[in-house]
């Protein structure tokens, strides 16, 4: 079978917009914790960006309330909303390329909230870097599943799975 395709594309140059806000740290302001996700999508709506952006906006609001009550972070916190992720991670890649040295010297961590929520109410999906498994285990121990069990209990009972760094 031979297939011949004649593809014609219209190439346009267009602007993209990364949006970010920063809270200055009180003790180590030059050190920065980055939290972000993308806001663009392949189609209208989609779970991918909206389930990531909604928690990011909620975090911004919570941090604002905490600051109004006198709280200050130890290190600076920067919330990032990237554009053109679906076109090749363009927004975040451009950000990094322009700031490589500063990020190497002062970037503490980047928390990517992409696809922040998915699935059904009776299932928990957790993913991330293996070096942070202990943090997931710790968080699941304080999140109530019902009046007598935590998500940690449910996870261990259902899957009999103990990732590295989790204690029973």
mmCIF file of C-alpha atoms in Angstrom:
data_model
loop_
_atom_site.group_PDB
_atom_site.id
_atom_site.type_symbol
_atom_site.label_atom_id
_atom_site.label_comp_id
_atom_site.label_asym_id
_atom_site.label_seq_id
_atom_site.Cartn_x
_atom_site.Cartn_y
_atom_site.Cartn_z
ATOM 1 C CA UNK A 1 0.000 0.000 0.000
ATOM 2 C CA UNK A 2 1.295 3.405 -0.936
ATOM 3 C CA UNK A 3 -0.170 6.497 0.577
ATOM 4 C CA UNK A 4 0.639 9.954 -0.680
ATOM 5 C CA UNK A 5 -0.285 12.928 1.413
ATOM 6 C CA UNK A 6 -0.218 16.527 0.351
ATOM 7 C CA UNK A 7 -0.291 18.519 3.571
ATOM 8 C CA UNK A 8 -0.740 22.245 3.574
ATOM 9 C CA UNK A 9 -0.309 24.225 6.744
ATOM 10 C CA UNK A 10 -0.831 27.852 7.453
ATOM 11 C CA UNK A 11 1.960 29.055 9.706
ATOM 12 C CA UNK A 12 1.233 32.137 11.744
ATOM 13 C CA UNK A 13 3.330 33.848 14.294
ATOM 14 C CA UNK A 14 1.319 34.562 17.407
ATOM 15 C CA UNK A 15 1.865 35.913 20.883
ATOM 16 C CA UNK A 16 1.686 33.729 23.972
ATOM 17 C CA UNK A 17 1.265 34.905 27.533
ATOM 18 C CA UNK A 18 2.829 33.536 30.666
ATOM 19 C CA UNK A 19 1.325 34.991 33.814
ATOM 20 C CA UNK A 20 2.961 34.877 37.203
ATOM 21 C CA UNK A 21 2.844 36.455 40.613
ATOM 22 C CA UNK A 22 5.432 36.380 43.363
ATOM 23 C CA UNK A 23 5.287 36.684 47.132
ATOM 24 C CA UNK A 24 8.567 37.870 48.587
ATOM 25 C CA UNK A 25 10.089 35.600 51.219
ATOM 26 C CA UNK A 26 10.827 36.991 54.666
ATOM 27 C CA UNK A 27 14.031 35.087 55.500
ATOM 28 C CA UNK A 28 15.500 33.941 52.172
ATOM 29 C CA UNK A 29 13.804 36.171 49.564
ATOM 30 C CA UNK A 30 16.300 35.229 46.835
ATOM 31 C CA UNK A 31 15.302 31.541 47.114
ATOM 32 C CA UNK A 32 12.142 30.759 45.154
ATOM 33 C CA UNK A 33 9.557 27.975 45.293
ATOM 34 C CA UNK A 34 7.843 27.776 41.890
ATOM 35 C CA UNK A 35 4.340 26.368 41.483
ATOM 36 C CA UNK A 36 2.649 26.261 38.124
ATOM 37 C CA UNK A 37 0.645 24.739 35.320
ATOM 38 C CA UNK A 38 -0.460 25.655 31.833
ATOM 39 C CA UNK A 39 -3.671 27.406 30.821
ATOM 40 C CA UNK A 40 -3.890 26.510 27.130
ATOM 41 C CA UNK A 41 -5.841 23.525 25.800
ATOM 42 C CA UNK A 42 -6.310 21.549 22.586
ATOM 43 C CA UNK A 43 -10.035 22.072 22.656
ATOM 44 C CA UNK A 44 -12.693 23.936 24.612
ATOM 45 C CA UNK A 45 -12.590 23.290 28.351
ATOM 46 C CA UNK A 46 -10.722 20.036 28.958
ATOM 47 C CA UNK A 47 -9.794 18.540 32.283
ATOM 48 C CA UNK A 48 -6.076 19.037 31.692
ATOM 49 C CA UNK A 49 -5.580 22.786 32.187
ATOM 50 C CA UNK A 50 -8.681 23.657 34.185
ATOM 51 C CA UNK A 51 -8.099 21.009 36.857
ATOM 52 C CA UNK A 52 -4.632 22.504 37.248
ATOM 53 C CA UNK A 53 -5.476 26.179 37.082
ATOM 54 C CA UNK A 54 -8.401 26.083 39.538
ATOM 55 C CA UNK A 55 -6.231 24.797 42.438
ATOM 56 C CA UNK A 56 -3.518 27.293 41.464
ATOM 57 C CA UNK A 57 -6.017 30.173 41.684
ATOM 58 C CA UNK A 58 -7.355 28.793 44.962
ATOM 59 C CA UNK A 59 -3.802 28.615 46.334
ATOM 60 C CA UNK A 60 -3.247 32.245 45.317
ATOM 61 C CA UNK A 61 -6.384 33.257 47.198
ATOM 62 C CA UNK A 62 -5.431 31.260 50.318
ATOM 63 C CA UNK A 63 -1.902 32.703 50.327
ATOM 64 C CA UNK A 64 -3.414 36.195 50.016
ATOM 65 C CA UNK A 65 -5.664 35.620 53.026
ATOM 66 C CA UNK A 66 -2.750 34.224 55.027
ATOM 67 C CA UNK A 67 -0.649 37.281 54.188
ATOM 68 C CA UNK A 68 -3.464 39.618 55.247
ATOM 69 C CA UNK A 69 -3.374 37.789 58.587
ATOM 70 C CA UNK A 70 0.355 38.442 58.994
ATOM 71 C CA UNK A 71 1.877 35.260 57.552
ATOM 72 C CA UNK A 72 5.051 35.560 55.491
ATOM 73 C CA UNK A 73 6.761 32.682 53.692
ATOM 74 C CA UNK A 74 10.363 31.844 54.555
ATOM 75 C CA UNK A 75 11.304 31.783 50.842
ATOM 76 C CA UNK A 76 9.689 33.582 47.933
ATOM 77 C CA UNK A 77 6.791 31.792 46.241
ATOM 78 C CA UNK A 78 6.040 32.277 42.565
ATOM 79 C CA UNK A 79 2.804 31.058 41.000
ATOM 80 C CA UNK A 80 3.083 30.517 37.232
ATOM 81 C CA UNK A 81 0.439 30.073 34.553
ATOM 82 C CA UNK A 82 2.154 28.950 31.346
ATOM 83 C CA UNK A 83 0.920 29.431 27.804
ATOM 84 C CA UNK A 84 1.644 27.245 24.756
ATOM 85 C CA UNK A 85 2.278 24.059 26.746
ATOM 86 C CA UNK A 86 0.285 22.030 24.245
ATOM 87 C CA UNK A 87 2.528 23.330 21.458
ATOM 88 C CA UNK A 88 5.726 21.935 22.939
ATOM 89 C CA UNK A 89 6.079 23.312 26.473
ATOM 90 C CA UNK A 90 6.879 26.658 24.874
ATOM 91 C CA UNK A 91 5.823 28.995 27.686
ATOM 92 C CA UNK A 92 7.693 27.301 30.505
ATOM 93 C CA UNK A 93 10.683 26.464 28.272
ATOM 94 C CA UNK A 94 11.105 30.110 27.293
ATOM 95 C CA UNK A 95 10.872 31.128 30.944
ATOM 96 C CA UNK A 96 13.627 28.666 31.900
ATOM 97 C CA UNK A 97 15.877 29.475 28.932
ATOM 98 C CA UNK A 98 15.896 33.168 29.836
ATOM 99 C CA UNK A 99 16.603 32.488 33.533
ATOM 100 C CA UNK A 100 18.872 29.405 33.634
ATOM 101 C CA UNK A 101 21.566 30.821 35.898
ATOM 102 C CA UNK A 102 19.113 32.426 38.318
ATOM 103 C CA UNK A 103 17.093 29.199 38.537
ATOM 104 C CA UNK A 104 20.214 27.105 39.160
ATOM 105 C CA UNK A 105 21.334 29.446 41.925
ATOM 106 C CA UNK A 106 18.015 30.212 43.607
ATOM 107 C CA UNK A 107 15.305 27.810 42.467
ATOM 108 C CA UNK A 108 14.314 25.611 45.414
ATOM 109 C CA UNK A 109 11.674 23.414 43.765
ATOM 110 C CA UNK A 110 9.098 23.457 40.983
ATOM 111 C CA UNK A 111 5.706 21.912 41.737
ATOM 112 C CA UNK A 112 3.798 21.163 38.546
ATOM 113 C CA UNK A 113 0.050 20.982 39.057
ATOM 114 C CA UNK A 114 -0.729 19.854 35.494
ATOM 115 C CA UNK A 115 -3.740 17.501 35.402
ATOM 116 C CA UNK A 116 -4.453 18.299 39.037
ATOM 117 C CA UNK A 117 -7.724 16.374 39.168
ATOM 118 C CA UNK A 118 -8.982 13.403 37.200
ATOM 119 C CA UNK A 119 -10.847 10.175 37.659
ATOM 120 C CA UNK A 120 -13.877 9.318 39.720
ATOM 121 C CA UNK A 121 -14.841 10.009 43.356
ATOM 122 C CA UNK A 122 -14.006 6.438 44.436
ATOM 123 C CA UNK A 123 -10.466 6.390 43.032
ATOM 124 C CA UNK A 124 -7.289 8.193 43.985
ATOM 125 C CA UNK A 125 -4.520 8.695 41.476
ATOM 126 C CA UNK A 126 -1.255 10.061 42.812
ATOM 127 C CA UNK A 127 1.840 10.608 40.751
ATOM 128 C CA UNK A 128 5.118 12.388 41.066
ATOM 129 C CA UNK A 129 8.799 11.982 41.524
ATOM 130 C CA UNK A 130 9.881 9.009 43.678
ATOM 131 C CA UNK A 131 11.905 11.257 45.965
ATOM 132 C CA UNK A 132 8.645 12.810 47.188
ATOM 133 C CA UNK A 133 6.810 9.561 48.024
ATOM 134 C CA UNK A 134 7.281 10.235 51.735
ATOM 135 C CA UNK A 135 5.399 13.545 51.346
ATOM 136 C CA UNK A 136 2.430 11.814 49.708
ATOM 137 C CA UNK A 137 2.319 9.232 52.493
ATOM 138 C CA UNK A 138 2.424 11.969 55.126
ATOM 139 C CA UNK A 139 -0.326 13.980 53.408
ATOM 140 C CA UNK A 140 -2.602 10.948 53.025
ATOM 141 C CA UNK A 141 -2.354 10.312 56.779
ATOM 142 C CA UNK A 142 -4.066 13.616 57.571
ATOM 143 C CA UNK A 143 -6.779 13.563 54.893
ATOM 144 C CA UNK A 144 -9.946 11.997 56.251
ATOM 145 C CA UNK A 145 -11.722 9.439 54.072
ATOM 146 C CA UNK A 146 -14.575 9.152 56.533
ATOM 147 C CA UNK A 147 -15.010 9.484 60.296
ATOM 148 C CA UNK A 148 -12.741 6.523 61.110
ATOM 149 C CA UNK A 149 -10.201 6.207 58.299
ATOM 150 C CA UNK A 150 -7.696 8.356 56.456
ATOM 151 C CA UNK A 151 -6.859 8.080 52.764
ATOM 152 C CA UNK A 152 -3.604 6.451 53.888
ATOM 153 C CA UNK A 153 -5.565 3.646 55.603
ATOM 154 C CA UNK A 154 -7.767 3.111 52.569
ATOM 155 C CA UNK A 155 -4.816 3.077 50.168
ATOM 156 C CA UNK A 156 -2.867 0.523 52.213
ATOM 157 C CA UNK A 157 -5.898 -1.704 52.831
ATOM 158 C CA UNK A 158 -7.022 -1.659 49.211
ATOM 159 C CA UNK A 159 -3.660 -2.068 47.519
ATOM 160 C CA UNK A 160 -1.423 -3.540 50.229
ATOM 161 C CA UNK A 161 1.225 -1.284 48.739
ATOM 162 C CA UNK A 162 3.900 0.475 50.794
ATOM 163 C CA UNK A 163 5.963 2.876 48.666
ATOM 164 C CA UNK A 164 9.444 3.726 49.891
ATOM 165 C CA UNK A 165 9.322 6.155 52.770
ATOM 166 C CA UNK A 166 5.747 5.309 53.855
ATOM 167 C CA UNK A 167 5.243 3.883 57.273
ATOM 168 C CA UNK A 168 2.291 1.662 58.122
#
